[in-house]
Amino acid sequence: EMVRWIFASYKTNVDFAVSFDLDVIKTYEDFDRQERMAFGVDQANEKKAAMAKRVYELSQIDEMPKDMPFQPAFRHLTNILQIHDGDIKAARSFYDGEIKNERDERRFNERAQCAKYWLENYAPEDFKFSVNTSPIQYESDAKTKDFLKAFKETLAKDWDQFDDKSLHEKMYEQIHAFEVEPADAFKALYQSLISLDKGPKLASFIRTIGKERVIALL
């Protein structure tokens, strides 16, 4: 349906290119946005909504679904897969509460297989990561070490109270409390988790990796 959608999105006299670099993520995001418009989940003017619905209809291989389908965002799915070392079955458990029917199951499996293939064959090197299997020796100054210790204790005590936004805010609160440069704090956290200087958005990433693994690595 993605290939059909790409063709249906363009006028017949307009040429286009299919890129396999990071544009793949944008292609999926554009498809998901138009799917939401087709089902009225995202608001659009009458002309745009009608166009979205018609292009979406043309992209379908089977009948047009009656309800808004499940959308595992491609970018997030690549992170989930890498956190689970490419194990699609393990990644599936993250979406247990969202997959409601056979169509959702098919959508997840198709996207997961495509995301895994893209990671293995086309993703830029700086997009890839693997979660450390044991704590690493990371050299940092005393303030950064104190921040890491305090942040670990906060996670151990209050994990269930955080969503992405509140964890992000708590992180910055403790960064400022220990007078650590944010760049140094983030680098220390990424190094502790994936042995890289940067990675996916940190608060969401920490929560997705899970309490036990994060606390063990910190």
mmCIF file of C-alpha atoms in Angstrom:
data_model
loop_
_atom_site.group_PDB
_atom_site.id
_atom_site.type_symbol
_atom_site.label_atom_id
_atom_site.label_comp_id
_atom_site.label_asym_id
_atom_site.label_seq_id
_atom_site.Cartn_x
_atom_site.Cartn_y
_atom_site.Cartn_z
ATOM 1 C CA GLU A 1 0.000 0.000 0.000
ATOM 2 C CA MET A 2 2.962 2.330 0.559
ATOM 3 C CA VAL A 3 4.124 1.908 -3.055
ATOM 4 C CA ARG A 4 0.606 2.407 -4.395
ATOM 5 C CA TRP A 5 0.227 5.484 -2.182
ATOM 6 C CA ILE A 6 3.465 7.023 -3.501
ATOM 7 C CA PHE A 7 2.210 6.688 -7.089
ATOM 8 C CA ALA A 8 -1.290 7.909 -6.237
ATOM 9 C CA SER A 9 0.139 10.983 -4.484
ATOM 10 C CA TYR A 10 1.677 12.444 -7.639
ATOM 11 C CA LYS A 11 0.092 13.834 -10.790
ATOM 12 C CA THR A 12 0.691 11.564 -13.752
ATOM 13 C CA ASN A 13 2.895 14.123 -15.540
ATOM 14 C CA VAL A 14 5.209 14.683 -12.544
ATOM 15 C CA ASP A 15 8.305 12.569 -12.076
ATOM 16 C CA PHE A 16 9.536 11.658 -8.604
ATOM 17 C CA ALA A 17 12.350 9.799 -6.885
ATOM 18 C CA VAL A 18 12.149 7.116 -4.234
ATOM 19 C CA SER A 19 14.990 7.560 -1.772
ATOM 20 C CA PHE A 20 16.163 4.918 0.698
ATOM 21 C CA ASP A 21 18.011 7.206 3.118
ATOM 22 C CA LEU A 22 16.281 9.118 5.947
ATOM 23 C CA ASP A 23 13.582 10.176 3.454
ATOM 24 C CA VAL A 24 12.033 6.755 4.100
ATOM 25 C CA ILE A 25 10.989 8.005 7.538
ATOM 26 C CA LYS A 26 9.400 11.129 6.032
ATOM 27 C CA THR A 27 7.538 8.998 3.473
ATOM 28 C CA TYR A 28 5.946 6.935 6.246
ATOM 29 C CA GLU A 29 5.157 10.058 8.267
ATOM 30 C CA ASP A 30 3.465 11.642 5.225
ATOM 31 C CA PHE A 31 1.460 8.471 4.604
ATOM 32 C CA ASP A 32 0.342 8.311 8.246
ATOM 33 C CA ARG A 33 -0.653 11.983 8.201
ATOM 34 C CA GLN A 34 -2.757 11.494 5.079
ATOM 35 C CA GLU A 35 -4.315 8.349 6.518
ATOM 36 C CA ARG A 36 -5.380 10.334 9.599
ATOM 37 C CA MET A 37 -6.822 13.043 7.346
ATOM 38 C CA ALA A 38 -8.724 10.415 5.335
ATOM 39 C CA PHE A 39 -10.383 9.180 8.524
ATOM 40 C CA GLY A 40 -10.987 12.660 9.929
ATOM 41 C CA VAL A 41 -8.598 12.161 12.844
ATOM 42 C CA ASP A 42 -6.473 15.114 11.674
ATOM 43 C CA GLN A 43 -8.453 18.167 10.643
ATOM 44 C CA ALA A 44 -8.188 19.474 7.077
ATOM 45 C CA ASN A 45 -10.275 21.694 4.807
ATOM 46 C CA GLU A 46 -12.885 20.007 2.635
ATOM 47 C CA LYS A 47 -10.732 19.871 -0.501
ATOM 48 C CA LYS A 48 -7.678 18.441 1.293
ATOM 49 C CA ALA A 49 -9.769 15.899 3.180
ATOM 50 C CA ALA A 50 -11.445 14.710 -0.038
ATOM 51 C CA MET A 51 -8.075 14.422 -1.773
ATOM 52 C CA ALA A 52 -6.585 12.517 1.172
ATOM 53 C CA LYS A 53 -9.463 10.067 1.161
ATOM 54 C CA ARG A 54 -9.278 9.439 -2.597
ATOM 55 C CA VAL A 55 -5.494 8.981 -2.640
ATOM 56 C CA TYR A 56 -5.798 6.675 0.361
ATOM 57 C CA GLU A 57 -8.537 4.635 -1.360
ATOM 58 C CA LEU A 58 -6.290 4.190 -4.400
ATOM 59 C CA SER A 59 -3.467 2.967 -2.186
ATOM 60 C CA GLN A 60 -5.491 0.143 -0.686
ATOM 61 C CA ILE A 61 -4.826 -3.437 -1.783
ATOM 62 C CA ASP A 62 -7.978 -4.753 -0.082
ATOM 63 C CA GLU A 63 -11.184 -2.974 0.889
ATOM 64 C CA MET A 64 -11.042 0.455 2.500
ATOM 65 C CA PRO A 65 -10.960 -0.112 6.289
ATOM 66 C CA LYS A 66 -14.017 1.085 8.201
ATOM 67 C CA ASP A 67 -12.060 2.360 11.204
ATOM 68 C CA MET A 68 -8.815 4.255 11.583
ATOM 69 C CA PRO A 69 -5.985 1.678 11.388
ATOM 70 C CA PHE A 70 -3.214 1.237 13.928
ATOM 71 C CA GLN A 71 -0.154 3.367 13.104
ATOM 72 C CA PRO A 72 3.203 2.206 14.482
ATOM 73 C CA ALA A 73 5.323 5.270 13.639
ATOM 74 C CA PHE A 74 8.262 4.140 11.494
ATOM 75 C CA ARG A 75 10.924 6.180 13.309
ATOM 76 C CA HIS A 76 9.782 4.960 16.718
ATOM 77 C CA LEU A 77 9.535 1.399 15.423
ATOM 78 C CA THR A 78 13.194 1.486 14.354
ATOM 79 C CA ASN A 79 14.097 2.466 17.922
ATOM 80 C CA ILE A 80 11.945 -0.296 19.422
ATOM 81 C CA LEU A 81 13.543 -2.869 17.111
ATOM 82 C CA GLN A 82 17.060 -1.746 17.969
ATOM 83 C CA ILE A 83 16.298 -1.786 21.691
ATOM 84 C CA HIS A 84 15.210 -5.419 21.204
ATOM 85 C CA ASP A 85 18.217 -6.295 19.004
ATOM 86 C CA GLY A 86 16.064 -6.652 15.878
ATOM 87 C CA ASP A 87 13.700 -9.221 17.433
ATOM 88 C CA ILE A 88 10.298 -8.455 15.853
ATOM 89 C CA LYS A 89 8.416 -10.703 18.284
ATOM 90 C CA ALA A 90 9.960 -8.906 21.275
ATOM 91 C CA ALA A 91 9.232 -5.508 19.682
ATOM 92 C CA ARG A 92 5.597 -6.597 19.202
ATOM 93 C CA SER A 93 5.102 -6.707 22.988
ATOM 94 C CA PHE A 94 5.562 -2.916 23.148
ATOM 95 C CA TYR A 95 2.358 -2.498 21.095
ATOM 96 C CA ASP A 96 0.191 -5.070 22.924
ATOM 97 C CA GLY A 97 -2.305 -2.451 24.050
ATOM 98 C CA GLU A 98 -2.688 -0.917 20.573
ATOM 99 C CA ILE A 99 -3.045 -3.916 18.244
ATOM 100 C CA LYS A 100 -6.765 -4.740 18.202
ATOM 101 C CA ASN A 101 -7.418 -6.916 15.158
ATOM 102 C CA GLU A 102 -5.963 -8.880 12.260
ATOM 103 C CA ARG A 103 -5.419 -5.763 10.146
ATOM 104 C CA ASP A 104 -3.441 -4.099 12.940
ATOM 105 C CA GLU A 105 -1.378 -7.266 13.313
ATOM 106 C CA ARG A 106 -0.642 -7.289 9.580
ATOM 107 C CA ARG A 107 0.262 -3.578 9.612
ATOM 108 C CA PHE A 108 2.684 -4.121 12.480
ATOM 109 C CA ASN A 109 4.380 -7.137 10.902
ATOM 110 C CA GLU A 110 4.736 -5.461 7.503
ATOM 111 C CA ARG A 111 6.223 -2.294 8.971
ATOM 112 C CA ALA A 112 8.454 -4.135 11.402
ATOM 113 C CA GLN A 113 9.925 -6.257 8.603
ATOM 114 C CA CYS A 114 10.438 -3.157 6.426
ATOM 115 C CA ALA A 115 11.969 -1.199 9.315
ATOM 116 C CA LYS A 116 14.341 -4.049 10.149
ATOM 117 C CA TYR A 117 15.379 -4.395 6.498
ATOM 118 C CA TRP A 118 15.918 -0.634 6.232
ATOM 119 C CA LEU A 119 18.067 -0.619 9.383
ATOM 120 C CA GLU A 120 20.189 -3.485 8.102
ATOM 121 C CA ASN A 121 20.660 -2.169 4.576
ATOM 122 C CA TYR A 122 20.050 1.580 4.246
ATOM 123 C CA ALA A 123 19.988 3.418 7.582
ATOM 124 C CA PRO A 124 22.850 5.899 8.115
ATOM 125 C CA GLU A 125 25.455 4.652 10.592
ATOM 126 C CA ASP A 126 24.745 7.492 13.025
ATOM 127 C CA PHE A 127 21.106 6.342 13.165
ATOM 128 C CA LYS A 128 22.022 2.881 14.446
ATOM 129 C CA PHE A 129 22.621 1.846 18.041
ATOM 130 C CA SER A 130 22.525 -1.146 20.348
ATOM 131 C CA VAL A 131 21.741 -1.040 24.055
ATOM 132 C CA ASN A 132 24.708 -1.937 26.239
ATOM 133 C CA THR A 133 24.517 -5.362 27.844
ATOM 134 C CA SER A 134 26.495 -4.340 30.932
ATOM 135 C CA PRO A 135 27.644 -1.088 32.585
ATOM 136 C CA ILE A 136 30.598 0.657 30.962
ATOM 137 C CA GLN A 137 33.400 2.630 32.575
ATOM 138 C CA TYR A 138 32.627 6.175 31.480
ATOM 139 C CA GLU A 139 35.069 8.891 32.530
ATOM 140 C CA SER A 140 33.325 12.068 33.694
ATOM 141 C CA ASP A 141 33.839 14.850 36.208
ATOM 142 C CA ALA A 142 32.564 14.742 39.780
ATOM 143 C CA LYS A 143 29.465 16.881 39.105
ATOM 144 C CA THR A 144 28.363 14.649 36.237
ATOM 145 C CA LYS A 145 28.896 11.524 38.347
ATOM 146 C CA ASP A 146 26.821 13.013 41.162
ATOM 147 C CA PHE A 147 24.069 13.877 38.657
ATOM 148 C CA LEU A 148 24.056 10.325 37.251
ATOM 149 C CA LYS A 149 23.834 8.846 40.735
ATOM 150 C CA ALA A 150 20.962 11.132 41.747
ATOM 151 C CA PHE A 151 19.116 10.563 38.471
ATOM 152 C CA LYS A 152 19.447 6.798 38.858
ATOM 153 C CA GLU A 153 18.009 7.036 42.388
ATOM 154 C CA THR A 154 15.112 9.154 41.105
ATOM 155 C CA LEU A 155 14.311 6.595 38.405
ATOM 156 C CA ALA A 156 14.451 3.728 40.904
ATOM 157 C CA LYS A 157 12.101 5.517 43.308
ATOM 158 C CA ASP A 158 9.632 7.314 41.007
ATOM 159 C CA TRP A 159 9.711 5.420 37.664
ATOM 160 C CA ASP A 160 5.956 4.786 37.521
ATOM 161 C CA GLN A 161 5.140 8.462 38.066
ATOM 162 C CA PHE A 162 6.850 9.663 34.876
ATOM 163 C CA ASP A 163 5.610 10.172 31.358
ATOM 164 C CA ASP A 164 7.967 11.477 28.661
ATOM 165 C CA LYS A 165 7.307 15.147 29.462
ATOM 166 C CA SER A 166 7.667 14.923 33.237
ATOM 167 C CA LEU A 167 10.815 12.779 32.964
ATOM 168 C CA HIS A 168 12.345 15.328 30.587
ATOM 169 C CA GLU A 169 11.542 18.102 33.074
ATOM 170 C CA LYS A 170 12.946 16.118 36.021
ATOM 171 C CA MET A 171 16.145 15.455 34.083
ATOM 172 C CA TYR A 172 16.687 19.170 33.490
ATOM 173 C CA GLU A 173 15.786 19.969 37.085
ATOM 174 C CA GLN A 174 18.558 17.663 38.311
ATOM 175 C CA ILE A 175 21.012 18.831 35.657
ATOM 176 C CA HIS A 176 20.625 22.392 36.944
ATOM 177 C CA ALA A 177 20.681 21.274 40.595
ATOM 178 C CA PHE A 178 24.112 19.690 40.100
ATOM 179 C CA GLU A 179 25.324 22.547 37.858
ATOM 180 C CA VAL A 180 26.156 20.203 35.002
ATOM 181 C CA GLU A 181 26.261 21.360 31.388
ATOM 182 C CA PRO A 182 23.246 19.749 29.625
ATOM 183 C CA ALA A 183 25.506 18.530 26.797
ATOM 184 C CA ASP A 184 27.748 16.751 29.320
ATOM 185 C CA ALA A 185 24.778 15.181 31.115
ATOM 186 C CA PHE A 186 23.198 13.918 27.894
ATOM 187 C CA LYS A 187 26.511 12.553 26.644
ATOM 188 C CA ALA A 188 27.028 10.688 29.920
ATOM 189 C CA LEU A 189 23.547 9.176 29.729
ATOM 190 C CA TYR A 190 23.865 8.132 26.088
ATOM 191 C CA GLN A 191 27.310 6.655 26.730
ATOM 192 C CA SER A 192 25.943 4.713 29.701
ATOM 193 C CA LEU A 193 23.034 3.345 27.674
ATOM 194 C CA ILE A 194 24.359 2.865 24.120
ATOM 195 C CA SER A 195 28.063 3.873 24.151
ATOM 196 C CA LEU A 196 27.380 6.808 21.815
ATOM 197 C CA ASP A 197 27.450 10.580 22.324
ATOM 198 C CA LYS A 198 23.882 11.046 21.087
ATOM 199 C CA GLY A 199 20.781 9.049 20.185
ATOM 200 C CA PRO A 200 16.952 9.092 20.207
ATOM 201 C CA LYS A 201 15.033 11.613 22.330
ATOM 202 C CA LEU A 202 16.261 10.768 25.779
ATOM 203 C CA ALA A 203 13.207 10.750 28.065
ATOM 204 C CA SER A 204 11.132 8.578 25.716
ATOM 205 C CA PHE A 205 14.173 6.406 25.007
ATOM 206 C CA ILE A 206 14.812 5.757 28.704
ATOM 207 C CA ARG A 207 11.179 4.790 29.310
ATOM 208 C CA THR A 208 11.138 2.502 26.259
ATOM 209 C CA ILE A 209 14.315 0.657 27.297
ATOM 210 C CA GLY A 210 12.655 -0.069 30.628
ATOM 211 C CA LYS A 211 13.350 0.435 34.317
ATOM 212 C CA GLU A 212 15.462 -2.635 35.060
ATOM 213 C CA ARG A 213 17.837 -2.265 32.113
ATOM 214 C CA VAL A 214 18.299 1.490 32.538
ATOM 215 C CA ILE A 215 19.005 1.305 36.274
ATOM 216 C CA ALA A 216 21.429 -1.589 35.742
ATOM 217 C CA LEU A 217 23.341 0.380 33.096
ATOM 218 C CA LEU A 218 23.493 3.560 35.161
#
